[in-house]
Tab-separated table of C-alpha atoms and ligand atoms in Angstrom:
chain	number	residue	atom	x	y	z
O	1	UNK	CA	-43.855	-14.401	38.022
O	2	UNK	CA	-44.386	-10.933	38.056
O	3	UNK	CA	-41.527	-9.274	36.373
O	4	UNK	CA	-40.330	-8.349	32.922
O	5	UNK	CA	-37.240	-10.599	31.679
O	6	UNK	CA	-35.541	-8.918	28.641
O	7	UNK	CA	-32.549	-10.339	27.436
O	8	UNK	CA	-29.949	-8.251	24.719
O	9	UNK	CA	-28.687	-10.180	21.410
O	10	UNK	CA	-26.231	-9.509	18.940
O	11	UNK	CA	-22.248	-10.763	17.673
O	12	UNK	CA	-19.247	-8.566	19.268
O	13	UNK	CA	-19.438	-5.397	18.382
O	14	UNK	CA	-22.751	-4.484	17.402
O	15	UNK	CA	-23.029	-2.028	20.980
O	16	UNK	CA	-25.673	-3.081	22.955
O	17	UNK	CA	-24.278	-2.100	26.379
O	18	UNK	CA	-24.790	1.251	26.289
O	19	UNK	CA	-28.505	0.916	25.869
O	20	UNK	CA	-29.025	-1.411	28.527
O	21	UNK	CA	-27.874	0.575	30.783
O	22	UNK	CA	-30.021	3.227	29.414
O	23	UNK	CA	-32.800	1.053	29.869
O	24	UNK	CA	-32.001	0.050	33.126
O	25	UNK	CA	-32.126	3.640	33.794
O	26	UNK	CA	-35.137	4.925	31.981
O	27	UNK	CA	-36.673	1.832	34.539
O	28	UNK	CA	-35.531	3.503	37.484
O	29	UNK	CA	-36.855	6.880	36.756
O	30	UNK	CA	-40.373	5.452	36.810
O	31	UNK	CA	-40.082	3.485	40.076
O	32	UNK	CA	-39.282	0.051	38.820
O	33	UNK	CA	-36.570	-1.982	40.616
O	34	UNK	CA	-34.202	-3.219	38.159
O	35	UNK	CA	-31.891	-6.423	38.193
O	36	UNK	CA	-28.881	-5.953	35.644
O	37	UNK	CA	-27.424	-8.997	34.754
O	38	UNK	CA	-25.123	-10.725	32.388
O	39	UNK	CA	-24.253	-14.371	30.508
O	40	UNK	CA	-22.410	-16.272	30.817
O	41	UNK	CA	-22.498	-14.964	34.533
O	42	UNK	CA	-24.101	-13.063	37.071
O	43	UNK	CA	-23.642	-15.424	40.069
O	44	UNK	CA	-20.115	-16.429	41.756
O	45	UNK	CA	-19.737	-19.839	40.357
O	46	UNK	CA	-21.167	-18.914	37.063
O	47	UNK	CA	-18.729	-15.966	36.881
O	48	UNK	CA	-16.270	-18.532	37.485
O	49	UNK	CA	-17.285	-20.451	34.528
O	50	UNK	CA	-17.744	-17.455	32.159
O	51	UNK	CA	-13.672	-17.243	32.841
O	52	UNK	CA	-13.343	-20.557	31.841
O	53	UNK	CA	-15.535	-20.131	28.783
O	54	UNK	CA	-14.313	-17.360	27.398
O	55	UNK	CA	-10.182	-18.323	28.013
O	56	UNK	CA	-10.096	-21.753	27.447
O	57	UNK	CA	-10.088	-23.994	24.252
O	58	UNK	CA	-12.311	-26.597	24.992
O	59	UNK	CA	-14.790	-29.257	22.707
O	60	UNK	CA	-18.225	-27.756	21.636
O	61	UNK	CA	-20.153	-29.937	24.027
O	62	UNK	CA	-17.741	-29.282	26.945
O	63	UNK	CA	-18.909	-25.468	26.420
O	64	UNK	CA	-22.070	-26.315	26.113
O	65	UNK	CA	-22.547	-27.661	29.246
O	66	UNK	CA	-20.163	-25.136	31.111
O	67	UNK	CA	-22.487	-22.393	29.465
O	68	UNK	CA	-25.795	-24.270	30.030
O	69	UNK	CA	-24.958	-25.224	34.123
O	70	UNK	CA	-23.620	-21.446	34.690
O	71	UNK	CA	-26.746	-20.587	33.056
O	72	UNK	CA	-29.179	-23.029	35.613
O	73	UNK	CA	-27.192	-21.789	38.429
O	74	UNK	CA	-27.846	-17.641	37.195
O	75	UNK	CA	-31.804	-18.509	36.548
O	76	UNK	CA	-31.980	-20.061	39.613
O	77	UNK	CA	-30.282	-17.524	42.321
O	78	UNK	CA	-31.005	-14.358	40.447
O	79	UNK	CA	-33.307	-13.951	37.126
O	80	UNK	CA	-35.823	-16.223	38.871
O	81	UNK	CA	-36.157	-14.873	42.332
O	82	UNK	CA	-36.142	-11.130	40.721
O	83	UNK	CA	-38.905	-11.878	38.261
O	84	UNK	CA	-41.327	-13.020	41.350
O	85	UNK	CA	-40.219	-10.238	42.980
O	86	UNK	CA	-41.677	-8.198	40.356
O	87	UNK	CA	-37.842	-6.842	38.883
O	88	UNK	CA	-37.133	-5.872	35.782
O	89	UNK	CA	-34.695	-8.445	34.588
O	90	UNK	CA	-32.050	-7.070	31.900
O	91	UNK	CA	-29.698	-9.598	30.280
O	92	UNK	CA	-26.850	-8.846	28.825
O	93	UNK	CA	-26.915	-12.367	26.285
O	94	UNK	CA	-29.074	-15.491	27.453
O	95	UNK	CA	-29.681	-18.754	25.221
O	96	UNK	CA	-30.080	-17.229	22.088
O	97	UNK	CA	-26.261	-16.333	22.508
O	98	UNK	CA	-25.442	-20.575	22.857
O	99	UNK	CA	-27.571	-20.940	19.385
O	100	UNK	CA	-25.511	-18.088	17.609
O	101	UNK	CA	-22.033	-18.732	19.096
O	102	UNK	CA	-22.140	-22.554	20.034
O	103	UNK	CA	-24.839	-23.562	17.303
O	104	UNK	CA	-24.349	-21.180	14.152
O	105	UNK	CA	-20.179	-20.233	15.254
O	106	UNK	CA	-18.962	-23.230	16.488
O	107	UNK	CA	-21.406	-25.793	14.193
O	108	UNK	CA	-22.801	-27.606	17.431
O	109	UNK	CA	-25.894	-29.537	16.838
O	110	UNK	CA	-28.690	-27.464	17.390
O	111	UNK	CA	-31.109	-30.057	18.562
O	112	UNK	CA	-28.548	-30.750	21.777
O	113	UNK	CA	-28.783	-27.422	22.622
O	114	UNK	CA	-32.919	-27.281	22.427
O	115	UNK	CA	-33.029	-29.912	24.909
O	116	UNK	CA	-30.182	-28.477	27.281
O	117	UNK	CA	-32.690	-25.512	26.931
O	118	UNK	CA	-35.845	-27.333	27.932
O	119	UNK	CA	-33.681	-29.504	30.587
O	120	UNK	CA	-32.001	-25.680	32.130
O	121	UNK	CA	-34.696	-23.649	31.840
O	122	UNK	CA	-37.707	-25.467	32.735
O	123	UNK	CA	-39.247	-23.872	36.172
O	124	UNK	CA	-39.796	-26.878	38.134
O	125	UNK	CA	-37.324	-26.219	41.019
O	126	UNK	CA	-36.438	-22.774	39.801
O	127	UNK	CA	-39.138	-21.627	42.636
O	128	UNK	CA	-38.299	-23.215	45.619
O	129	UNK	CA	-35.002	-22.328	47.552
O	130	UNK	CA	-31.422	-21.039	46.083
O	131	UNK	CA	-29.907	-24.597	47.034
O	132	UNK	CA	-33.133	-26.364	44.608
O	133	UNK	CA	-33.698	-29.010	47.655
O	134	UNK	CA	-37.079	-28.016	48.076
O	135	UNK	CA	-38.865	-27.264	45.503
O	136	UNK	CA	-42.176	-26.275	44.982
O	137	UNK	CA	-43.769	-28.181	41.987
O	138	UNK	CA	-45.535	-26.335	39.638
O	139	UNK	CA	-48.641	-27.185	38.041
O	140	UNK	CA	-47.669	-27.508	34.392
O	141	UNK	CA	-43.627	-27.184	33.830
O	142	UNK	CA	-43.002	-23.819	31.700
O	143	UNK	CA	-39.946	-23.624	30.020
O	144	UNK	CA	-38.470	-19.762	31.339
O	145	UNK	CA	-37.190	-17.775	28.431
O	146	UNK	CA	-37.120	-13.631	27.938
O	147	UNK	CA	-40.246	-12.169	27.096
O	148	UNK	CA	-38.497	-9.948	25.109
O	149	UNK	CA	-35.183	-10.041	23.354
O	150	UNK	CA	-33.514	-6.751	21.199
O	151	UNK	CA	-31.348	-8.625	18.592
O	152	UNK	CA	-29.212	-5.887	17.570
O	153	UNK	CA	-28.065	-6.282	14.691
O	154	UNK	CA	-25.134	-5.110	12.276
O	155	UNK	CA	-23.403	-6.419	9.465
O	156	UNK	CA	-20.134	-8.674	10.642
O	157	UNK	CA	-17.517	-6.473	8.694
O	158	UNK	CA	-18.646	-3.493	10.305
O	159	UNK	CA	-18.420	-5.224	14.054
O	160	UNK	CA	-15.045	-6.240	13.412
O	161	UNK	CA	-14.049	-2.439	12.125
O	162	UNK	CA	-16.185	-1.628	15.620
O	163	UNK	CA	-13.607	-4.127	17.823
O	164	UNK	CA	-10.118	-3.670	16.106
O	165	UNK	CA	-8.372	-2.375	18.392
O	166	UNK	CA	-10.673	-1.534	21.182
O	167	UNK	CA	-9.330	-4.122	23.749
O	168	UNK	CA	-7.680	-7.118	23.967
O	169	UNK	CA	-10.277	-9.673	22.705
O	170	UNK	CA	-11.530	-13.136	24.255
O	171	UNK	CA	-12.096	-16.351	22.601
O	172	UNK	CA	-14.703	-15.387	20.702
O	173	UNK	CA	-13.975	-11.661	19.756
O	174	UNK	CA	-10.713	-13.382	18.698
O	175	UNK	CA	-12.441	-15.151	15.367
O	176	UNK	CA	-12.649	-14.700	11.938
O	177	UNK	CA	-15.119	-12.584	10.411
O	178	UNK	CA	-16.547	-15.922	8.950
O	179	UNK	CA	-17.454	-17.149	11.987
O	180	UNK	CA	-19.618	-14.103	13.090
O	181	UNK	CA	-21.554	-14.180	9.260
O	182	UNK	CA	-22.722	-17.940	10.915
O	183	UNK	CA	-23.126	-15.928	14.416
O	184	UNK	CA	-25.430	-13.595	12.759
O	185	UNK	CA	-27.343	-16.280	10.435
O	186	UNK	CA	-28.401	-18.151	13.327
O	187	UNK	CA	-29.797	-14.913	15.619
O	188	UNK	CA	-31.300	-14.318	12.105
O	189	UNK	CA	-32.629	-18.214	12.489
O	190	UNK	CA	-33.672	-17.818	15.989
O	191	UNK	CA	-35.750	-14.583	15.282
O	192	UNK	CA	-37.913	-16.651	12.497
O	193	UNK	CA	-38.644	-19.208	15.276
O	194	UNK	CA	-39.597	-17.110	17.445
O	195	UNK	CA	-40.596	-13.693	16.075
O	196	UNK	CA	-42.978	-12.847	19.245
O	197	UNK	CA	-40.114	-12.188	21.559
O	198	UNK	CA	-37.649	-11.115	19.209
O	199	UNK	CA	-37.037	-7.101	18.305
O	200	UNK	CA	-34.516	-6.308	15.545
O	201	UNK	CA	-32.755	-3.370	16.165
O	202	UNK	CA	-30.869	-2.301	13.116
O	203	UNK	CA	-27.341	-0.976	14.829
O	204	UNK	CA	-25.409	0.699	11.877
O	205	UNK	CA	-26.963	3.969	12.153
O	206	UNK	CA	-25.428	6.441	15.387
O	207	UNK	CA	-25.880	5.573	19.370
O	208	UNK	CA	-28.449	8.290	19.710
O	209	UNK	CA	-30.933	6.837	16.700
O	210	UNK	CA	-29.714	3.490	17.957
O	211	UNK	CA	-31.362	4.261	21.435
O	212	UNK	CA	-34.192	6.122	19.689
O	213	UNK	CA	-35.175	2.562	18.171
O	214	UNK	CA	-34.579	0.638	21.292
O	215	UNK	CA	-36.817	3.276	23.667
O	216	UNK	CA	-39.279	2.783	20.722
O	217	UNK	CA	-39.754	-0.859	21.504
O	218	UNK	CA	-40.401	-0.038	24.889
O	219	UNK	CA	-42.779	2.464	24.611
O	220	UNK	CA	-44.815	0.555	22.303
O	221	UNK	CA	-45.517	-1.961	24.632
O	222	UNK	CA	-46.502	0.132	27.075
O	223	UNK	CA	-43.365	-0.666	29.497
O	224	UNK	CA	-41.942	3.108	29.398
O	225	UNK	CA	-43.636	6.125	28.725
T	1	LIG	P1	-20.151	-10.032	25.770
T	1	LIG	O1	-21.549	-10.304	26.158
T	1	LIG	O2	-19.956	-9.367	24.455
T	1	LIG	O3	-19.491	-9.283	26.962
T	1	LIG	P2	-18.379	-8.159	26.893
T	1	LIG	O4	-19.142	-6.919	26.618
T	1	LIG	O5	-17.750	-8.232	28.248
T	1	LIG	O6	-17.447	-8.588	25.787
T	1	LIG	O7	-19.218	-11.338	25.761
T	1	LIG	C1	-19.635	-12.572	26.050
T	1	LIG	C2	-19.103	-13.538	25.033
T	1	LIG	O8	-19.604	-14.832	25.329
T	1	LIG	C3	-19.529	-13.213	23.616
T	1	LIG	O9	-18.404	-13.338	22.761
T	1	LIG	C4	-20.504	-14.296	23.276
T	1	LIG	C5	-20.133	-15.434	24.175
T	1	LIG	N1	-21.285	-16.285	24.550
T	1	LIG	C6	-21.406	-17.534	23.990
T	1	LIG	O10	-20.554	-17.944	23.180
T	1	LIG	N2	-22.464	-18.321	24.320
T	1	LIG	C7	-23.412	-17.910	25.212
T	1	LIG	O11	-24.372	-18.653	25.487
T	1	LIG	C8	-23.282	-16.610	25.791
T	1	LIG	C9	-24.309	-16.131	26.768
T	1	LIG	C10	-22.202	-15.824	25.430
C-alpha cells in the first residue's frame, strides 16, 4: 500500500477539525489526492451504526462490536482501497478513539479490544473485492493501523468550557468531566505504547499556533513542504 493513513485523536473539544481540513488542503495544493474520512463512519452502513452509537444506551461490549464491525466495513470499502491507490487517508478518530472512549471512558477491558483490533484490522481480505469473497491472501498478515496519529491534546476542563453550549451534544459529549480525565489518560496510555506513530499536539494555545504545530509535524517528515 502506497498511501499515507493519518488518523486525528483527542476527547470532545480539543478542535481537531479545523486542521484536518487544513491538511487535507495543504495535500491538495501539492498534487496529492486526498480521502477525508471519519469514525465511527465513512461508509453507508457504518454511518448507520455511528447513529446508533452515538444515540443509543447500549452495554460496553455491544458498542464495541457496533464500533469495531462499522470500523471493518470503513477499512475495507474506503481507507484500504485509497491507501493502494496511493491517497492520502485522513481520519477523523480510528481505534485509538475505542481505547480512550470504550477502554479508559467506559472501563471496557482493554485486552478485548486488542484482539477486536488484530481480528478488524488485520489485511487478509482487506485487498481483495469490496464484498471480501475473494480475497487475495497476503504473504504475512499485517495488522493495518495509521502511520501517523496527531493526539491533540488539552486539559478536560478546558474541552468542556470549549463544548458548553456549542451544540446539542451526543452520548459522549453528554458526560461528566470525569469521564474525559479517563478519556485523556488512556490516549496518554496509548501514546507510551506506541510513541512511533503518535504526535502530541498540545491544543490550549490559539488555532493559528495550533496549526503551526500540526504543519510542523508534517513538514518534518518530509510529507509537506
Ligand atoms: P467526533 O469525532 O468528535 O465527531 P463530531 O465532530 O461530529 O462530534 O465524535 C465522535 C464521537 O464518537 C466522539 O465522542 C468519540 C466517539 N467514539 C468512540 O467512543 N469510540 C470510537 O472508536 C470512535 C471512533 C469514536
Amino acid at each position: 500500500m502506497h498511501g499515507l493513513f493519518i488518523s486525528f485523536e483527542g476527547i470532545d473539544g480539543a478542535g481537531k477539525s479545523t486542521h484536518i481540513e487544513g491538511l487535507a488542503d495543504a495535500f491538495k495544493t501539492q498534487g496529492r489526492a486526498v480521502t477525508l474520512t471519519r469514525e465511527p463512519g465513512g461508509t453507508p452502513l457504518a454511518e448507520k451504526l455511528r447513529v446508533m452509537v452515538l444515540g443509543d444506551p447500549m452495554d460496553a461490549l455491544t458498542e464495541a462490536l457496533l464500533i469495531f464491525a462499522a470500523r471493518r466495513d470503513h477499512l475495507l470499502r474506503v481507507i484500504a482501497p485509497a491507501l493502494l491507490r496511493g491517497d492520502v487517508v485522513l481520519c477523523d478518530r480510528f481505534t485509538d478513539a475505542t481505547f480512550a472512549y470504550q477502554g479508559g471512558g467506559r472501563g471496557f477491558d482493554l485486552k478485548v479490544l486488542a484482539a477486536l483490533e488484530q481480528w478488524v484490522q488485520s489485511d487478509e481480505g482487506l485487498l481483495g473485492d469490496p464484498a471480501g469473497n475473494s480475497p487475495m491472501k497476503p504473504e504475512v498478515e499485517t495488522v493495518i493501523e495509521p502511520h501517523l496519529t496527531l493526539w491533540f491534546d488539552l486539559p478536560p476542563e478546558e474541552a468542556a468550557l470549549r463544548l458548553a453550549g456549542a451544540r446539542v451534544p451526543d452520548k459522549f459529549e453528554a458526560q461528566p468531566v470525569e469521564f474525559f480525565s479517563r478519556v485523556a489518560a488512556a490516549y496518554a496510555e496509548r501514546q507510551r505504547g506506541h510513541p512511533e506513530r503518535f504526535a502530541r499536539i498540545d491544543a490550549s494555545p490559539s488555532r493559528e499556533v495550533v496549526w503551526q504545530a500540526v504543519r510542523q509535524v508534517f513538514v518534518a517528515k518530509g510529507w509537506l513542504s
